[in-house]
Short mmCIF file of C-alpha atoms in Angstrom, two decimals:
data_model
loop_
_atom_site.label_atom_id
_atom_site.label_comp_id
_atom_site.label_asym_id
_atom_site.label_seq_id
_atom_site.Cartn_x
_atom_site.Cartn_y
_atom_site.Cartn_z
CA UNK A 23 -105.75 -199.61 -161.05
CA UNK A 24 -104.08 -202.08 -158.77
CA UNK A 25 -100.40 -202.38 -159.59
CA UNK A 26 -99.13 -204.63 -156.76
CA UNK A 27 -98.54 -208.20 -157.80
CA UNK A 28 -96.38 -209.91 -155.51
CA UNK A 29 -97.61 -213.38 -156.54
CA UNK A 30 -95.66 -215.35 -159.06
CA UNK A 31 -98.44 -216.24 -161.36
CA UNK A 32 -96.10 -217.86 -164.03
CA UNK A 33 -94.72 -220.50 -161.15
CA UNK A 34 -98.87 -221.27 -160.58
CA UNK A 35 -99.31 -221.93 -164.24
CA UNK A 36 -96.46 -224.03 -164.46
CA UNK A 37 -97.70 -226.15 -161.73
CA UNK A 38 -100.99 -226.39 -163.82
CA UNK A 39 -99.01 -227.51 -167.08
CA UNK A 40 -96.32 -229.80 -165.21
CA UNK A 41 -98.65 -231.57 -162.44
CA UNK A 42 -102.35 -230.57 -163.12
CA UNK A 43 -102.14 -228.90 -159.82
CA UNK A 44 -105.82 -227.67 -159.00
CA UNK A 45 -105.20 -225.98 -156.04
CA UNK A 46 -102.55 -223.49 -158.18
CA UNK A 47 -105.46 -223.37 -161.03
CA UNK A 48 -107.82 -222.31 -158.13
CA UNK A 49 -105.56 -219.39 -157.21
CA UNK A 50 -105.20 -218.50 -160.80
CA UNK A 51 -109.03 -218.63 -161.29
CA UNK A 52 -109.70 -216.50 -157.89
CA UNK A 53 -107.53 -213.87 -159.54
CA UNK A 54 -108.39 -214.05 -162.94
CA UNK A 55 -111.69 -215.07 -163.59
CA UNK A 56 -113.28 -211.90 -161.76
CA UNK A 57 -111.09 -209.65 -163.98
CA UNK A 58 -111.80 -211.43 -167.35
CA UNK A 59 -115.51 -211.31 -166.45
CA UNK A 60 -114.97 -207.51 -165.75
CA UNK A 61 -113.06 -206.82 -168.99
CA UNK A 62 -115.66 -208.73 -170.95
CA UNK A 63 -118.61 -206.72 -169.54
CA UNK A 64 -116.50 -203.62 -170.39
CA UNK A 65 -116.45 -205.02 -173.85
CA UNK A 66 -120.29 -205.01 -173.92
CA UNK A 67 -121.01 -208.37 -172.98
CA UNK A 68 -123.83 -208.80 -170.17
CA UNK A 69 -123.05 -210.49 -166.98
CA UNK A 70 -124.20 -214.03 -167.63
CA UNK A 71 -122.50 -213.97 -171.14
CA UNK A 72 -119.12 -212.47 -169.56
CA UNK A 73 -119.10 -215.23 -166.68
CA UNK A 74 -119.45 -218.03 -169.29
CA UNK A 75 -116.84 -216.75 -171.12
CA UNK A 76 -114.69 -216.11 -168.42
CA UNK A 77 -115.03 -219.91 -167.30
CA UNK A 78 -114.06 -220.72 -171.22
CA UNK A 79 -111.02 -218.54 -171.02
CA UNK A 80 -109.79 -220.13 -167.78
CA UNK A 81 -110.48 -223.37 -169.33
CA UNK A 82 -108.47 -222.69 -172.03
CA UNK A 83 -105.53 -221.50 -169.92
CA UNK A 84 -105.36 -224.76 -168.41
CA UNK A 85 -105.61 -226.65 -171.99
CA UNK A 86 -102.99 -224.59 -173.56
CA UNK A 87 -100.71 -224.27 -170.63
CA UNK A 88 -98.02 -226.06 -172.41
CA UNK A 89 -97.75 -223.54 -175.00
CA UNK A 90 -97.14 -220.96 -172.39
CA UNK A 91 -93.96 -219.01 -172.54
CA UNK A 92 -93.50 -217.15 -169.34
CA UNK A 93 -90.22 -215.11 -170.77
CA UNK A 94 -92.20 -214.03 -173.73
CA UNK A 95 -95.97 -212.74 -171.93
CA UNK A 96 -96.81 -212.40 -168.59
CA UNK A 97 -99.82 -214.74 -167.41
CA UNK A 98 -101.75 -211.81 -167.27
CA UNK A 99 -100.84 -210.94 -171.26
CA UNK A 100 -101.33 -214.60 -172.12
CA UNK A 101 -104.81 -214.60 -170.18
CA UNK A 102 -105.67 -211.05 -172.00
CA UNK A 103 -104.78 -212.82 -175.49
CA UNK A 104 -107.27 -215.84 -174.67
CA UNK A 105 -110.05 -213.19 -173.23
CA UNK A 106 -109.68 -211.13 -176.39
CA UNK A 107 -109.93 -214.46 -178.91
CA UNK A 108 -112.74 -215.31 -176.83
CA UNK A 109 -114.40 -212.23 -177.38
CA UNK A 110 -113.92 -211.88 -180.98
CA UNK A 111 -115.53 -215.48 -181.23
CA UNK A 112 -118.53 -214.54 -178.98
CA UNK A 113 -119.22 -210.90 -180.00
CA UNK A 114 -118.06 -210.19 -183.41
CA UNK A 115 -118.26 -213.31 -185.49
CA UNK A 116 -115.01 -212.87 -187.23
CA UNK A 117 -111.77 -214.68 -187.69
CA UNK A 118 -108.47 -213.25 -186.35
CA UNK A 119 -105.51 -215.51 -187.84
CA UNK A 120 -102.81 -216.00 -185.54
CA UNK A 121 -98.66 -215.79 -187.05
CA UNK A 122 -97.08 -218.65 -187.67
CA UNK A 123 -95.37 -219.90 -184.35
CA UNK A 124 -91.84 -218.77 -185.19
CA UNK A 125 -88.72 -220.91 -183.94
CA UNK A 126 -87.32 -217.78 -181.69
CA UNK A 127 -87.56 -219.30 -178.67
CA UNK A 128 -85.02 -221.81 -176.92
CA UNK A 129 -86.30 -225.60 -176.71
CA UNK A 130 -85.03 -225.28 -173.07
CA UNK A 131 -87.08 -224.15 -170.21
CA UNK A 132 -86.82 -220.31 -170.11
CA UNK A 133 -84.99 -219.31 -166.57
CA UNK A 134 -86.98 -218.04 -163.61
CA UNK A 135 -85.22 -214.79 -164.03
CA UNK A 136 -86.38 -213.92 -167.36
CA UNK A 137 -90.28 -214.77 -166.34
CA UNK A 138 -89.83 -212.88 -163.59
CA UNK A 139 -88.74 -209.90 -165.51
CA UNK A 140 -91.36 -210.26 -167.90
CA UNK A 141 -94.15 -209.92 -165.32
CA UNK A 142 -92.15 -207.11 -163.63
CA UNK A 143 -92.28 -205.29 -166.91
CA UNK A 144 -95.98 -205.86 -167.45
CA UNK A 145 -96.50 -204.52 -163.83
CA UNK A 146 -94.33 -201.82 -164.40
CA UNK A 147 -96.44 -201.04 -167.75
CA UNK A 148 -99.87 -201.39 -165.87
CA UNK A 149 -98.25 -198.81 -163.47
CA UNK A 150 -97.17 -196.22 -166.43
CA UNK A 151 -100.72 -196.72 -167.92
CA UNK A 152 -102.08 -195.83 -164.33
CA UNK A 153 -100.27 -192.32 -164.36
CA UNK A 154 -101.23 -191.47 -167.91
CA UNK A 155 -103.48 -188.53 -167.70
CA UNK A 156 -107.05 -189.93 -167.61
CA UNK A 157 -107.91 -188.89 -171.19
CA UNK A 158 -105.08 -190.87 -172.83
CA UNK A 159 -106.03 -193.80 -170.47
CA UNK A 160 -109.41 -193.59 -171.27
CA UNK A 161 -108.38 -193.73 -175.25
CA UNK A 162 -106.35 -196.75 -174.38
CA UNK A 163 -109.09 -198.83 -172.64
CA UNK A 164 -111.82 -197.90 -175.16
CA UNK A 165 -109.41 -199.13 -177.80
CA UNK A 166 -108.89 -202.67 -175.96
CA UNK A 167 -112.55 -203.03 -174.57
CA UNK A 168 -113.50 -202.77 -178.52
CA UNK A 169 -114.72 -199.22 -178.57
CA UNK A 170 -112.15 -197.68 -181.05
CA UNK A 171 -111.74 -198.81 -184.81
CA UNK A 172 -108.54 -198.91 -186.50
CA UNK A 173 -109.09 -195.66 -188.14
CA UNK A 174 -110.19 -193.97 -185.04
CA UNK A 175 -106.77 -195.58 -183.39
CA UNK A 176 -104.77 -194.05 -186.24
CA UNK A 177 -106.30 -190.31 -186.10
CA UNK A 178 -105.97 -190.27 -182.22
CA UNK A 179 -102.87 -188.11 -181.78
CA UNK A 180 -103.44 -188.43 -178.03
CA UNK A 181 -102.67 -192.24 -177.88
CA UNK A 182 -98.80 -192.64 -176.38
CA UNK A 183 -98.21 -195.49 -179.04
CA UNK A 184 -94.53 -195.01 -179.65
CA UNK A 185 -94.28 -195.00 -175.55
CA UNK A 186 -96.02 -197.86 -175.18
CA UNK A 187 -93.76 -199.84 -177.89
CA UNK A 188 -90.75 -198.67 -176.37
CA UNK A 189 -91.43 -199.60 -172.79
CA UNK A 190 -91.91 -203.23 -173.17
CA UNK A 191 -89.96 -203.74 -176.19
CA UNK A 192 -86.61 -203.20 -174.33
CA UNK A 193 -87.21 -206.25 -172.58
CA UNK A 194 -88.42 -208.41 -175.33
CA UNK A 195 -85.46 -207.15 -177.42
CA UNK A 196 -83.14 -208.07 -174.54
CA UNK A 197 -84.65 -211.51 -174.40
CA UNK A 198 -84.38 -211.84 -178.24
CA UNK A 199 -80.76 -211.04 -178.37
CA UNK A 200 -80.25 -213.49 -175.37
CA UNK A 201 -81.96 -216.40 -177.33
CA UNK A 202 -80.14 -215.90 -180.79
CA UNK B 26 -84.63 -211.16 -194.94
CA UNK B 27 -84.07 -207.53 -194.39
CA UNK B 28 -87.54 -206.09 -194.05
CA UNK B 29 -87.92 -202.09 -194.38
CA UNK B 30 -91.50 -201.29 -194.18
CA UNK B 31 -93.51 -202.57 -191.30
CA UNK B 32 -96.88 -202.65 -189.92
CA UNK B 33 -97.90 -199.23 -188.45
CA UNK B 34 -97.99 -198.97 -184.67
CA UNK B 35 -101.88 -198.02 -184.76
CA UNK B 36 -102.76 -201.06 -187.00
CA UNK B 37 -100.45 -203.20 -184.66
CA UNK B 38 -102.52 -201.96 -181.48
CA UNK B 39 -105.77 -202.43 -183.37
CA UNK B 40 -104.61 -206.14 -184.12
CA UNK B 41 -103.84 -206.81 -180.76
CA UNK B 42 -106.96 -205.33 -179.40
CA UNK B 43 -109.03 -207.48 -181.96
CA UNK B 44 -110.36 -204.41 -183.80
CA UNK B 45 -109.27 -204.91 -187.35
CA UNK B 46 -111.33 -206.47 -190.13
CA UNK B 47 -110.53 -210.13 -191.08
CA UNK B 48 -109.32 -209.54 -194.16
CA UNK B 49 -106.60 -206.92 -192.68
CA UNK B 50 -106.05 -209.35 -189.99
CA UNK B 51 -104.85 -211.77 -192.41
CA UNK B 52 -102.04 -209.59 -193.76
CA UNK B 53 -101.12 -208.38 -190.35
CA UNK B 54 -100.66 -211.87 -189.17
CA UNK B 55 -98.70 -212.89 -192.46
CA UNK B 56 -96.40 -210.30 -192.11
CA UNK B 57 -95.87 -210.93 -188.38
CA UNK B 58 -94.95 -214.62 -189.40
CA UNK B 59 -91.96 -213.06 -191.33
CA UNK B 60 -91.10 -210.10 -189.19
CA UNK B 61 -89.66 -210.31 -185.74
CA UNK B 62 -89.37 -206.77 -185.34
CA UNK B 63 -93.08 -206.38 -185.43
CA UNK B 64 -93.81 -209.37 -183.20
CA UNK B 65 -91.61 -207.87 -180.59
CA UNK B 66 -94.00 -204.75 -181.15
CA UNK B 67 -97.06 -206.94 -180.98
CA UNK B 68 -95.67 -208.30 -177.70
CA UNK B 69 -95.65 -204.84 -176.12
CA UNK B 70 -99.18 -204.24 -177.44
CA UNK B 71 -100.64 -207.39 -175.90
CA UNK B 72 -98.73 -206.55 -172.73
CA UNK B 73 -100.98 -203.37 -172.57
CA UNK B 74 -104.13 -205.72 -172.62
CA UNK B 75 -102.67 -207.93 -169.93
CA UNK B 76 -101.82 -204.84 -167.77
CA UNK B 77 -105.56 -203.90 -168.24
CA UNK B 78 -106.86 -207.35 -167.39
CA UNK B 79 -104.44 -207.02 -164.34
CA UNK B 80 -105.77 -203.72 -163.58
CA UNK B 81 -109.36 -204.22 -164.34
CA UNK B 82 -112.19 -203.93 -161.30
CA UNK B 83 -113.13 -207.39 -160.19
CA UNK B 84 -116.88 -208.65 -161.22
CA UNK B 85 -117.97 -211.44 -158.59
CA UNK B 86 -118.32 -214.68 -160.27
CA UNK B 87 -120.66 -217.48 -159.10
CA UNK B 88 -119.59 -220.03 -156.45
CA UNK B 89 -120.04 -222.92 -158.56
CA UNK B 90 -117.84 -221.51 -161.49
CA UNK B 91 -114.69 -222.91 -160.47
CA UNK B 92 -116.00 -226.34 -160.33
CA UNK B 93 -118.01 -225.91 -163.37
CA UNK B 94 -114.76 -224.89 -164.84
CA UNK B 95 -113.05 -227.86 -163.84
CA UNK B 96 -115.77 -230.01 -165.06
CA UNK B 97 -115.16 -228.54 -168.32
CA UNK B 98 -111.71 -228.94 -168.51
CA UNK B 99 -111.86 -232.55 -167.58
CA UNK B 100 -113.94 -232.85 -171.22
CA UNK B 101 -111.45 -231.17 -173.03
CA UNK B 102 -109.21 -232.88 -175.79
CA UNK B 103 -105.77 -231.54 -175.56
CA UNK B 104 -104.36 -229.04 -178.00
CA UNK B 105 -101.34 -230.75 -180.11
CA UNK B 106 -97.82 -229.15 -179.27
CA UNK B 107 -97.00 -227.60 -182.47
CA UNK B 108 -99.01 -225.82 -185.06
CA UNK B 109 -98.45 -226.47 -188.93
CA UNK B 110 -95.70 -224.47 -190.51
CA UNK B 111 -96.23 -222.17 -194.01
CA UNK B 112 -96.12 -223.69 -197.35
CA UNK B 113 -93.54 -222.48 -199.79
CA UNK B 114 -93.86 -218.69 -199.81
CA UNK B 115 -96.73 -218.55 -198.01
CA UNK B 116 -96.39 -218.52 -194.13
CA UNK B 117 -98.94 -220.52 -192.24
CA UNK B 118 -101.77 -217.80 -191.79
CA UNK B 119 -101.94 -217.44 -195.48
CA UNK B 120 -101.10 -221.23 -196.54
CA UNK B 121 -104.44 -221.85 -194.06
CA UNK B 122 -106.85 -219.49 -196.35
CA UNK B 123 -105.42 -220.74 -199.58
CA UNK B 124 -105.47 -224.37 -198.69
CA UNK B 125 -102.16 -225.12 -199.68
CA UNK B 126 -98.97 -223.29 -201.28
CA UNK B 127 -98.54 -221.04 -204.45
CA UNK B 128 -99.74 -223.99 -206.87
CA UNK B 129 -103.20 -224.23 -204.77
CA UNK B 130 -104.02 -221.08 -205.80
CA UNK B 131 -107.15 -220.35 -207.75
CA UNK B 132 -106.02 -217.69 -210.19
CA UNK B 133 -108.34 -215.43 -212.26
CA UNK B 134 -106.95 -213.55 -215.25
CA UNK B 135 -107.03 -209.69 -215.39
CA UNK B 136 -105.68 -209.20 -218.63
CA UNK B 137 -101.66 -208.53 -219.71
CA UNK B 138 -100.63 -211.52 -217.46
CA UNK B 139 -102.14 -209.89 -214.05
CA UNK B 140 -103.87 -212.56 -212.23
CA UNK B 141 -105.58 -212.13 -208.72
CA UNK B 142 -107.36 -214.67 -206.53
CA UNK B 143 -110.10 -213.24 -203.72
CA UNK B 144 -109.72 -214.94 -200.55
CA UNK B 145 -113.00 -215.67 -198.46
CA UNK B 146 -113.53 -213.21 -195.25
CA UNK B 147 -115.97 -211.84 -193.54
CA UNK B 148 -117.60 -208.35 -194.96
CA UNK B 149 -115.93 -205.01 -193.89
CA UNK B 150 -112.94 -205.34 -196.23
CA UNK B 151 -111.25 -207.83 -199.03
CA UNK B 152 -108.27 -209.59 -199.31
CA UNK B 153 -107.04 -210.97 -202.51
CA UNK B 154 -103.49 -212.26 -204.14
CA UNK B 155 -102.08 -210.63 -206.87
CA UNK B 156 -99.68 -212.00 -209.35
CA UNK B 157 -98.05 -209.21 -211.48
CA UNK B 158 -95.52 -210.53 -214.24
CA UNK B 159 -91.88 -208.68 -213.84
CA UNK B 160 -91.53 -205.27 -215.21
CA UNK B 161 -95.29 -205.02 -215.52
CA UNK B 162 -97.25 -201.96 -214.22
CA UNK B 163 -100.63 -202.04 -212.31
CA UNK B 164 -102.98 -199.59 -213.16
CA UNK B 165 -102.51 -195.99 -211.55
CA UNK B 166 -105.20 -196.06 -208.71
CA UNK B 167 -106.07 -193.90 -205.68
CA UNK B 168 -107.92 -195.14 -202.51
CA UNK B 169 -111.42 -194.54 -200.99
CA UNK B 170 -110.13 -196.20 -197.73
CA UNK B 171 -107.05 -197.94 -196.71
CA UNK B 172 -104.93 -200.41 -198.68
CA UNK B 173 -102.35 -202.80 -197.09
CA UNK B 174 -100.20 -204.72 -199.46
CA UNK B 175 -97.70 -207.34 -198.56
CA UNK B 176 -94.84 -208.86 -200.83
CA UNK B 177 -94.40 -212.26 -200.94
CA UNK B 178 -92.14 -213.03 -203.92
CA UNK B 179 -90.30 -210.63 -206.38
CA UNK B 180 -90.43 -206.81 -205.41
CA UNK B 181 -92.53 -203.57 -206.51
CA UNK B 182 -91.71 -199.95 -206.48
CA UNK B 183 -94.08 -197.43 -206.90
CA UNK B 184 -92.11 -194.10 -207.11
CA UNK B 185 -92.31 -193.55 -203.50
CA UNK B 186 -90.49 -196.78 -202.23
CA UNK B 187 -89.34 -200.14 -203.06
CA UNK B 188 -91.03 -203.26 -201.68
CA UNK B 189 -89.31 -206.71 -201.28
CA UNK B 190 -90.81 -209.68 -199.78
CA UNK B 191 -91.88 -209.13 -196.28
CA UNK B 192 -92.23 -205.26 -196.81
CA UNK B 193 -95.89 -203.98 -196.41
CA UNK B 194 -97.02 -200.78 -198.47
CA UNK B 195 -99.88 -198.85 -196.56
CA UNK B 196 -101.95 -196.54 -198.52
CA UNK B 197 -104.77 -194.24 -197.26
CA UNK B 198 -107.30 -192.04 -199.02
CA UNK B 199 -104.51 -189.43 -199.70
CA UNK B 200 -102.15 -191.42 -201.80
CA UNK B 201 -102.24 -192.17 -205.47
CA UNK B 202 -99.48 -194.55 -206.85
CA UNK B 203 -98.73 -196.93 -209.80
CA UNK B 204 -96.90 -199.84 -208.63
CA UNK B 205 -94.64 -201.31 -211.08
CA UNK B 206 -93.24 -205.20 -210.56
CA UNK B 207 -89.47 -205.21 -210.92
CA UNK B 208 -87.32 -207.52 -213.27
CA UNK B 209 -86.73 -210.92 -211.98
CA UNK B 210 -89.63 -213.24 -210.60
CA UNK B 211 -93.25 -212.23 -211.10
CA UNK B 212 -94.31 -210.39 -208.15
CA UNK B 213 -96.97 -212.04 -205.63
CA UNK B 214 -98.65 -209.70 -203.42
CA UNK B 215 -101.32 -210.11 -200.71
CA UNK B 216 -103.70 -207.10 -200.66
CA UNK B 217 -106.29 -206.04 -198.24
CA UNK B 218 -108.66 -202.97 -198.97
CA UNK B 219 -111.60 -201.56 -197.04
CA UNK B 220 -112.99 -199.87 -200.10
CA UNK B 221 -113.10 -200.13 -203.79
CA UNK B 222 -109.99 -198.57 -205.57
CA UNK B 223 -110.17 -195.51 -207.20
CA UNK B 224 -108.49 -195.84 -211.22
CA UNK B 225 -107.29 -192.78 -212.96
CA UNK B 226 -107.89 -194.30 -216.65
CA UNK B 227 -111.25 -195.14 -218.01
CA UNK B 228 -110.84 -198.83 -219.09
CA UNK B 229 -109.63 -199.84 -215.84
CA UNK B 230 -112.63 -198.13 -214.36
CA UNK B 231 -114.94 -199.85 -216.60
CA UNK B 232 -113.44 -203.34 -215.86
CA UNK B 233 -113.66 -202.74 -212.03
CA UNK B 234 -116.96 -204.01 -211.26
CA UNK B 235 -116.40 -207.21 -213.22
CA UNK B 236 -112.98 -207.82 -211.34
CA UNK B 237 -114.08 -206.72 -207.88
CA UNK B 238 -110.84 -204.70 -207.21
#
């Protein structure tokens, strides 16, 4: 896995949001569209459908850029949630209601340091995933590519669920206390 | 609000990965709307998905894809800034399914003051609202699959735990319980199951096909 990430993708997305900056969008597109396509193909889509959906996901990224909160999720995480929802629409034809948008974020712009921290935390999580024993990593990939049902996830003792949760939870908890 | 019984890590991961039937998605989304702690945990599981996307191999996209996407964006309508809030005791995701607050529920009597309303969802699991008068017991039952019950009003206990507003009771094939609504307000729950329940007594068993429990 590539865990090096020197580019501040949140800053790019904010340029798209505030200035409809096509160059910033093109950079986001070149980075994420091939990854989304690969992610969807691993989830069972053929190349043509995966490319079509990757375009939809990138269009949604622009369209919903005003809802992106860089202190709560990295761009990669935000992209994942959009791609997952698109996959559910395209392949599963089932609904997945979203939680109510709770007012626990500040109205003001989150500061740059918080946004960077969230991206770095996601990068560290990526690095930690890459270092897991291959059997555990393969299980996590199967879960996210749609190959494991809930009962299989629940029955699988090899999944480091607690570890995953505690890693990024610390960053999110810090943030939550900072906000309240 | 102090929530004591939360969504399990495996359910949160399955919800994050998009692997739950719609009926369970609704219970999880409704609980998440009431519970900061589980939202934080969900953020962690979503970040796993983000790390997988970031670390994914790249599948080449065509040269025209960027221009095609920009053309698509030009034709899209803007998304409203704020989403609707919940209605009364129903957080937003549930209010959307019911089409309003408690007064909009189309109840069906099950006898002894117990009422239910099945909400329309995709196959694979079902979800219903239950109204149990204060002090009333639900029939003793076991489970063939998983049952996930979220309290929206009032409280119940089942000999193992007490469940108040926001608490989730997760039961599996291995468990048998007899929930009793506590004194006070009627207990209103949202319950999802992926298989019919297993009642101990004969009469509820006979009525089961009629009530689709």
